[in-house]
Coordinates of C-alpha atoms in Angstrom, one line a residue:
Chain A
M43 CA 86.4 0.0 65.1
M44 CA 90.1 0.8 64.7
H45 CA 89.7 1.0 60.9
V46 CA 86.5 3.1 61.3
V47 CA 88.4 5.6 63.6
Q48 CA 91.2 5.8 61.0
T49 CA 88.8 6.4 58.2
L50 CA 86.8 9.1 59.9
T51 CA 89.9 10.9 61.0
A52 CA 91.4 10.8 57.5
I53 CA 88.2 12.3 56.1
H54 CA 88.3 15.0 58.8
D55 CA 91.9 15.8 57.8
R56 CA 90.9 16.1 54.2
Y57 CA 88.0 18.5 55.1
L58 CA 90.3 20.7 57.2
D59 CA 92.9 21.1 54.5
P60 CA 91.5 23.2 51.7
S61 CA 94.6 22.5 49.6
K62 CA 93.7 18.8 49.5
T63 CA 91.6 17.4 46.6
P64 CA 88.0 16.7 47.5
R65 CA 88.5 13.2 46.3
R66 CA 88.8 10.4 48.8
S67 CA 92.4 9.5 49.8
V68 CA 93.9 6.0 49.4
T69 CA 94.1 5.9 53.2
E70 CA 90.4 6.5 53.5
M71 CA 89.5 3.9 51.0
Y72 CA 91.8 1.3 52.5
H73 CA 90.6 1.7 56.0
L74 CA 86.9 1.9 55.0
S75 CA 87.1 -1.3 52.9
Q76 CA 88.8 -3.0 55.8
A77 CA 86.2 -1.7 58.3
A78 CA 83.3 -2.7 56.1
T79 CA 84.6 -6.2 55.6
S80 CA 85.4 -6.7 59.2
Y81 CA 82.0 -5.3 60.4
N82 CA 80.1 -7.5 58.0
M83 CA 82.1 -10.6 59.0
N84 CA 81.5 -9.9 62.7
L85 CA 77.8 -9.3 62.2
S86 CA 77.5 -12.5 60.2
A87 CA 79.3 -14.5 62.9
G88 CA 76.6 -13.6 65.4
V89 CA 76.6 -10.9 68.0
E90 CA 77.6 -11.8 71.6
P91 CA 76.2 -9.7 74.4
G92 CA 79.6 -8.3 75.1
D93 CA 79.9 -7.1 71.5
R94 CA 76.8 -5.0 71.5
D95 CA 78.3 -1.6 72.5
A96 CA 81.1 -2.0 70.0
L97 CA 78.6 -2.9 67.3
W98 CA 76.5 0.2 68.0
G99 CA 79.5 2.5 68.4
T100 CA 80.9 1.3 65.1
A101 CA 77.5 1.7 63.4
I102 CA 77.3 5.3 64.5
L103 CA 80.8 6.1 63.1
L104 CA 80.0 4.2 59.9
G105 CA 76.9 6.3 59.5
I106 CA 78.9 9.5 59.9
I107 CA 81.5 8.3 57.5
S108 CA 78.9 7.4 54.9
F109 CA 77.3 10.9 55.1
A110 CA 80.7 12.6 55.2
S111 CA 82.1 10.6 52.2
L112 CA 81.4 13.1 49.5
D113 CA 84.3 13.4 47.1
V114 CA 83.1 16.3 44.9
S115 CA 82.7 19.9 45.6
D116 CA 81.1 21.0 42.4
P117 CA 77.3 20.5 42.4
R118 CA 77.4 19.6 38.7
E119 CA 79.5 16.6 39.6
A120 CA 77.2 15.5 42.5
W121 CA 74.0 13.5 42.7
P122 CA 71.4 14.1 41.2
F123 CA 72.7 16.5 38.6
R124 CA 75.4 14.1 37.4
D125 CA 74.9 10.8 35.5
P126 CA 73.7 7.9 37.6
D127 CA 76.4 6.3 39.8
P128 CA 76.3 3.1 42.0
S129 CA 77.2 5.3 45.0
D130 CA 74.1 7.4 44.6
L131 CA 72.2 7.7 47.9
E132 CA 74.4 5.0 49.5
W133 CA 74.3 7.0 52.7
L134 CA 70.6 6.6 52.9
G135 CA 70.8 2.9 52.8
L136 CA 73.3 2.8 55.6
S137 CA 71.1 5.1 57.6
H138 CA 68.4 2.5 57.5
G139 CA 70.8 -0.2 58.3
K140 CA 71.5 1.5 61.6
K141 CA 67.9 0.9 62.7
T142 CA 68.5 -2.8 62.5
V143 CA 71.7 -2.5 64.5
W144 CA 69.9 -0.5 67.0
R145 CA 67.4 -3.3 67.6
I146 CA 70.3 -5.8 67.9
A147 CA 72.5 -3.7 70.1
N148 CA 69.8 -2.0 72.2
P149 CA 72.2 0.9 73.3
M150 CA 69.5 2.1 75.8
R151 CA 69.8 -1.0 78.0
S152 CA 71.0 -0.1 81.5
D153 CA 74.4 -1.8 81.2
S154 CA 75.3 -0.1 77.9
I155 CA 78.1 2.5 77.8
F156 CA 75.6 4.6 75.8
Y157 CA 73.0 4.5 78.6
P158 CA 74.0 8.0 79.9
L159 CA 72.7 9.4 76.5
V160 CA 69.2 8.0 77.1
D161 CA 67.8 11.5 78.1
E162 CA 69.1 13.0 74.9
Y163 CA 67.4 10.2 72.9
I164 CA 64.1 10.8 74.7
D165 CA 64.3 14.6 74.3
N166 CA 64.9 14.3 70.6
A167 CA 62.0 11.8 70.2
T168 CA 59.5 14.3 71.5
P169 CA 57.8 16.8 69.1
A170 CA 59.9 19.9 68.4
T171 CA 57.0 22.2 68.1
T172 CA 53.3 22.3 69.1
L173 CA 52.4 23.7 65.8
H174 CA 50.4 21.6 63.3
W175 CA 52.5 20.4 60.5
A176 CA 50.5 22.4 58.0
Q177 CA 51.5 25.6 59.8
C178 CA 55.2 24.8 59.3
V179 CA 55.4 24.2 55.6
P180 CA 54.9 26.6 52.7
P181 CA 51.2 26.7 51.7
A182 CA 52.1 25.5 48.2
F183 CA 53.2 22.2 49.7
I184 CA 49.6 21.2 50.4
S185 CA 48.6 21.2 46.7
L186 CA 51.9 20.1 45.4
Y187 CA 52.0 17.0 47.5
G188 CA 48.2 16.4 47.4
L189 CA 47.9 16.7 51.2
D190 CA 44.2 17.3 51.6
D191 CA 42.2 15.7 54.4
M192 CA 41.3 12.7 52.2
T193 CA 44.9 11.3 51.7
T194 CA 46.4 8.7 53.9
T195 CA 50.0 7.5 54.1
E196 CA 49.1 4.4 52.2
D197 CA 48.1 6.2 49.0
N198 CA 50.4 9.2 49.3
P199 CA 54.1 8.5 49.4
Y200 CA 55.0 12.0 50.5
E201 CA 52.6 12.5 53.4
H202 CA 54.7 11.0 56.2
A203 CA 57.9 12.7 55.0
V204 CA 56.2 16.1 54.7
Q205 CA 54.8 15.8 58.2
T206 CA 58.1 14.7 59.6
L207 CA 60.0 17.5 57.8
A208 CA 57.5 20.2 58.8
P209 CA 58.6 20.8 62.4
L210 CA 62.2 20.9 61.3
L211 CA 61.5 23.9 59.2
K212 CA 60.6 25.8 62.3
T213 CA 63.5 24.4 64.3
K214 CA 67.1 25.8 64.4
W215 CA 69.7 23.0 64.1
T216 CA 72.0 22.5 67.1
R217 CA 74.4 19.8 68.0
Y218 CA 71.9 18.7 70.7
N219 CA 68.9 18.3 68.5
N220 CA 70.8 16.8 65.6
Q221 CA 69.1 13.4 66.0
R222 CA 65.8 15.0 65.4
F223 CA 67.0 16.1 61.9
F224 CA 68.2 12.6 61.0
Y225 CA 64.9 11.0 62.0
F226 CA 63.5 12.6 58.9
V227 CA 65.6 10.5 56.5
Q228 CA 65.5 7.4 58.8
S229 CA 61.8 7.4 58.5
F230 CA 61.6 7.4 54.7
Q231 CA 59.3 4.7 53.4
P232 CA 60.7 2.4 50.7
V233 CA 58.4 4.0 48.1
L234 CA 59.8 7.4 48.8
K235 CA 63.4 6.1 48.6
N236 CA 62.6 4.6 45.2
L237 CA 61.1 8.0 44.1
L238 CA 64.4 9.6 45.1
K239 CA 66.4 7.1 43.2
Q240 CA 64.2 7.8 40.2
K241 CA 64.9 11.6 40.7
D242 CA 61.2 12.3 41.2
P243 CA 61.0 16.1 41.4
R244 CA 58.7 16.3 44.4
A245 CA 60.8 13.8 46.4
L246 CA 63.9 15.8 45.5
L247 CA 62.3 19.0 46.6
L248 CA 61.6 17.5 50.1
L249 CA 65.2 16.4 50.4
A250 CA 66.4 19.9 49.3
Y251 CA 64.3 21.4 52.1
W252 CA 65.8 19.0 54.6
Y253 CA 69.3 19.7 53.4
S254 CA 68.6 23.4 53.8
T255 CA 68.0 22.9 57.5
I256 CA 71.4 21.4 58.0
C257 CA 73.6 23.5 55.7
D258 CA 75.0 25.2 58.8
S259 CA 75.8 22.3 61.0
M260 CA 78.8 20.0 61.7
W261 CA 81.6 19.5 59.3
W262 CA 80.6 16.0 58.4
M263 CA 77.1 17.0 57.5
S264 CA 77.3 20.5 55.9
R265 CA 79.4 19.6 52.8
R266 CA 77.0 17.0 51.5
A267 CA 74.0 19.2 52.6
I268 CA 75.3 22.2 50.7
V269 CA 76.7 20.4 47.6
E270 CA 73.7 18.1 47.1
C271 CA 71.2 20.8 47.9
Q272 CA 72.8 22.9 45.1
S273 CA 72.8 19.9 42.8
I274 CA 69.1 19.3 43.4
C275 CA 68.3 22.9 42.7
L276 CA 70.3 22.9 39.5
Y277 CA 68.9 19.5 38.4
L278 CA 65.3 20.6 38.9
E279 CA 65.9 23.9 37.1
R280 CA 67.5 22.0 34.2
D281 CA 65.2 19.0 33.9
H282 CA 61.9 20.3 35.4
G283 CA 62.0 24.0 34.4
D284 CA 58.4 23.9 33.3
E285 CA 57.1 23.2 36.8
E286 CA 56.6 26.7 38.2
T287 CA 55.5 25.6 41.6
I288 CA 58.6 23.6 42.2
L289 CA 60.8 26.4 40.9
D290 CA 59.1 28.9 43.2
L291 CA 59.5 26.6 46.2
L292 CA 63.2 26.1 45.3
Q293 CA 63.9 29.7 46.4
L294 CA 64.3 28.8 50.1
P295 CA 66.8 25.9 49.7
R296 CA 68.5 27.8 47.0
T297 CA 69.2 30.7 49.4
K298 CA 70.1 28.4 52.3
C299 CA 72.7 26.4 50.3
G300 CA 74.3 29.6 48.9
L301 CA 73.3 29.5 45.3
A302 CA 72.9 32.8 43.7
P303 CA 69.2 33.7 42.9
P304 CA 68.2 32.3 39.5
K305 CA 67.5 34.4 36.5
R306 CA 63.8 34.2 36.1
R307 CA 63.2 33.0 32.6
P308 CA 60.0 33.5 30.5
Y309 CA 58.1 30.3 30.1
I310 CA 56.4 29.4 26.9
P311 CA 54.3 26.2 27.4
W312 CA 54.9 24.8 24.0
F313 CA 58.6 25.6 23.9
G314 CA 59.9 25.5 27.5
S315 CA 62.0 28.0 29.3
L316 CA 64.1 30.4 27.2
T317 CA 67.6 31.0 28.3
Chain B
M173 CA 108.5 -3.7 63.0
N174 CA 107.0 -0.4 64.0
I175 CA 107.6 0.5 67.6
V176 CA 105.4 3.1 69.2
N177 CA 107.2 5.7 71.2
V178 CA 105.4 8.0 73.4
N179 CA 106.8 10.9 75.4
R180 CA 105.0 10.4 78.6
T181 CA 105.8 13.7 80.1
G182 CA 103.3 15.2 77.7
D183 CA 105.3 18.4 77.2
S184 CA 106.9 17.9 73.8
G185 CA 105.5 15.4 71.6
S186 CA 103.1 12.9 70.2
A187 CA 103.2 9.3 69.2
T188 CA 105.9 8.5 66.7
T189 CA 108.3 5.8 65.6
L190 CA 111.9 5.3 66.1
A191 CA 112.6 5.6 62.5
S192 CA 110.6 8.8 61.8
R193 CA 111.5 10.9 64.8
S194 CA 115.1 10.4 65.7
D195 CA 115.2 14.0 66.9
V196 CA 112.8 13.0 69.7
L197 CA 115.1 10.3 70.7
S198 CA 118.2 12.4 70.7
N199 CA 116.5 15.3 72.6
R200 CA 114.1 13.4 74.8
N201 CA 114.2 14.4 78.4
E202 CA 115.3 12.0 81.1
S203 CA 111.8 11.2 82.4
A204 CA 110.6 9.8 79.1
V205 CA 110.2 6.1 78.9
P206 CA 112.8 4.6 76.5
A207 CA 111.3 4.0 73.1
N208 CA 112.3 0.4 73.0
F209 CA 110.0 -0.4 75.9
Y210 CA 107.0 -0.1 73.6
P211 CA 105.8 -3.0 71.7
A212 CA 104.4 -3.3 68.2
I213 CA 100.6 -2.8 68.4
V214 CA 98.4 -5.1 66.5
V215 CA 94.7 -4.7 66.6
S216 CA 92.8 -7.7 65.4
D217 CA 89.6 -9.7 65.5
Q218 CA 88.9 -13.2 64.5
F219 CA 88.9 -12.3 60.8
S220 CA 91.8 -9.9 60.3
S221 CA 94.5 -8.0 62.0
Y222 CA 96.1 -4.6 61.6
Q223 CA 99.4 -3.3 62.9
L224 CA 99.3 0.4 63.8
D225 CA 102.2 2.3 62.2
S226 CA 103.2 5.8 63.3
Q227 CA 100.7 7.5 61.0
S228 CA 97.9 5.3 62.4
V229 CA 98.8 6.1 66.0
D230 CA 99.1 9.8 65.0
R231 CA 95.6 9.6 63.4
L232 CA 94.3 7.9 66.5
G233 CA 95.6 10.8 68.5
K234 CA 93.8 13.3 66.2
F235 CA 90.6 11.3 66.6
Y236 CA 90.9 11.4 70.4
T237 CA 91.7 15.1 70.7
R238 CA 89.8 16.6 67.7
T239 CA 87.5 14.5 65.5
V240 CA 85.6 12.7 68.3
L241 CA 84.7 16.1 69.8
S242 CA 83.2 17.3 66.5
I243 CA 80.7 14.5 65.7
G244 CA 77.8 14.6 68.1
T245 CA 76.3 16.3 71.1
E246 CA 78.8 17.4 73.7
K247 CA 77.8 14.7 76.1
A248 CA 78.1 12.0 73.4
A249 CA 81.5 13.4 72.3
K250 CA 82.9 13.1 75.8
L251 CA 81.4 9.6 76.1
Y252 CA 82.9 8.6 72.8
Q253 CA 86.2 10.1 73.8
N254 CA 86.3 8.0 76.9
Y255 CA 85.3 4.8 75.3
A256 CA 86.4 4.8 71.6
I257 CA 89.8 3.4 72.3
E258 CA 88.3 1.0 74.8
I259 CA 85.9 -0.2 72.2
A260 CA 88.6 -0.3 69.5
C261 CA 90.6 -2.6 71.7
A262 CA 87.6 -4.5 73.1
V263 CA 88.0 -8.2 73.5
R264 CA 85.7 -10.1 71.2
M265 CA 85.0 -7.6 68.4
N266 CA 88.6 -6.4 68.3
V267 CA 91.4 -7.9 70.3
C268 CA 94.6 -6.1 71.0
R269 CA 97.4 -8.7 70.8
M270 CA 100.9 -8.2 71.9
Q271 CA 103.7 -9.9 73.6
S272 CA 102.9 -8.4 77.0
R273 CA 99.7 -7.1 78.6
T274 CA 96.7 -5.7 76.7
D275 CA 96.4 -3.0 79.4
L276 CA 99.8 -1.7 78.4
V277 CA 98.7 -1.4 74.8
K278 CA 95.7 0.6 75.9
E279 CA 97.8 2.8 78.1
T280 CA 100.2 3.4 75.3
L281 CA 97.4 4.4 72.9
Y282 CA 95.8 6.7 75.5
D283 CA 99.2 8.3 76.1
A284 CA 99.6 8.8 72.3
C285 CA 96.1 10.3 72.1
R286 CA 96.5 12.6 75.1
S287 CA 99.9 13.9 74.0
N288 CA 98.7 14.6 70.4
T289 CA 99.7 18.1 69.5
H290 CA 98.7 18.2 65.8
C291 CA 95.3 19.7 66.2
N292 CA 93.2 22.2 68.1
P293 CA 90.1 20.5 69.4

């Protein structure tokens, strides 16, 4: 935990000082590697009942660190626009790991130091809106993701994610409802994660919409949300410029993440977009 | 050896070391606890150990007064502020080892955190 605290504070220092490079500092890297090693060893050694709160508290901070650990500020150097890198979507894997730790640590048990937060967890687990999901998404989503009445989650890898994302598009982010927003990525099915790794344009569009809901949030969330949202927009415009529906749907995330409106380019089917 | 020095009056300083802040030593007021009363602080578990230097104690202070308040709901932030150092020094996962009592280490760290003046929460 001490290394985790040191890492997170060092990242926060870097974020608060615009004169510092966006690259990770040696201090961050040292403490994070020590924290990860120690955490894995402690987990492997078995979790005693008295360790559970420390285990969960550390998992929360590690999750924040993984999301905050973005060491570029130029969207062209960020995923997915850049060439593949082993660290791509690393934060998403850690986000899923937290679910396992939750089951082990059970922070909602009555003797947990996290028990006072149980009301917040319950509040954020209830639906954010009474609207049907189809009323919350752009109409073009229905056809783009094949969400007619006949599809089921088993044969449509996007359906669950679209339905989870939908109410967030009608919800203003606050510190209090933050957990609601992270439930979207925590609920990703493995097939959707694989599609993201393969830079599937529909999966990327969903992630861009989610990022657009948290561009104006806490310091440790907003940088990745803005930079990777921009990066997704630029990638889709570069590599999928012939998919008009996707380009049209990109307008909202593009605006939310602060990219200038794109120049609309004439599209010639046999030649592609003209610059 | 790094020795943590904390001005306990809370009016003029933050955690520091003897070597890096001699000005504090020369100007400290009479009610401050002498620096050499403070032990080296080593946080460790069964696999590794880490001795907190002045920068680490300073960073811990920033975490306590600034960073922890910026990472979750207001209620969660306060809860974390109350328990983070407790957890960091928890027996089993992380054990604070020193020549005297563990409680004194925690007290020293809390003092360092509360007297941190490097940030605006």
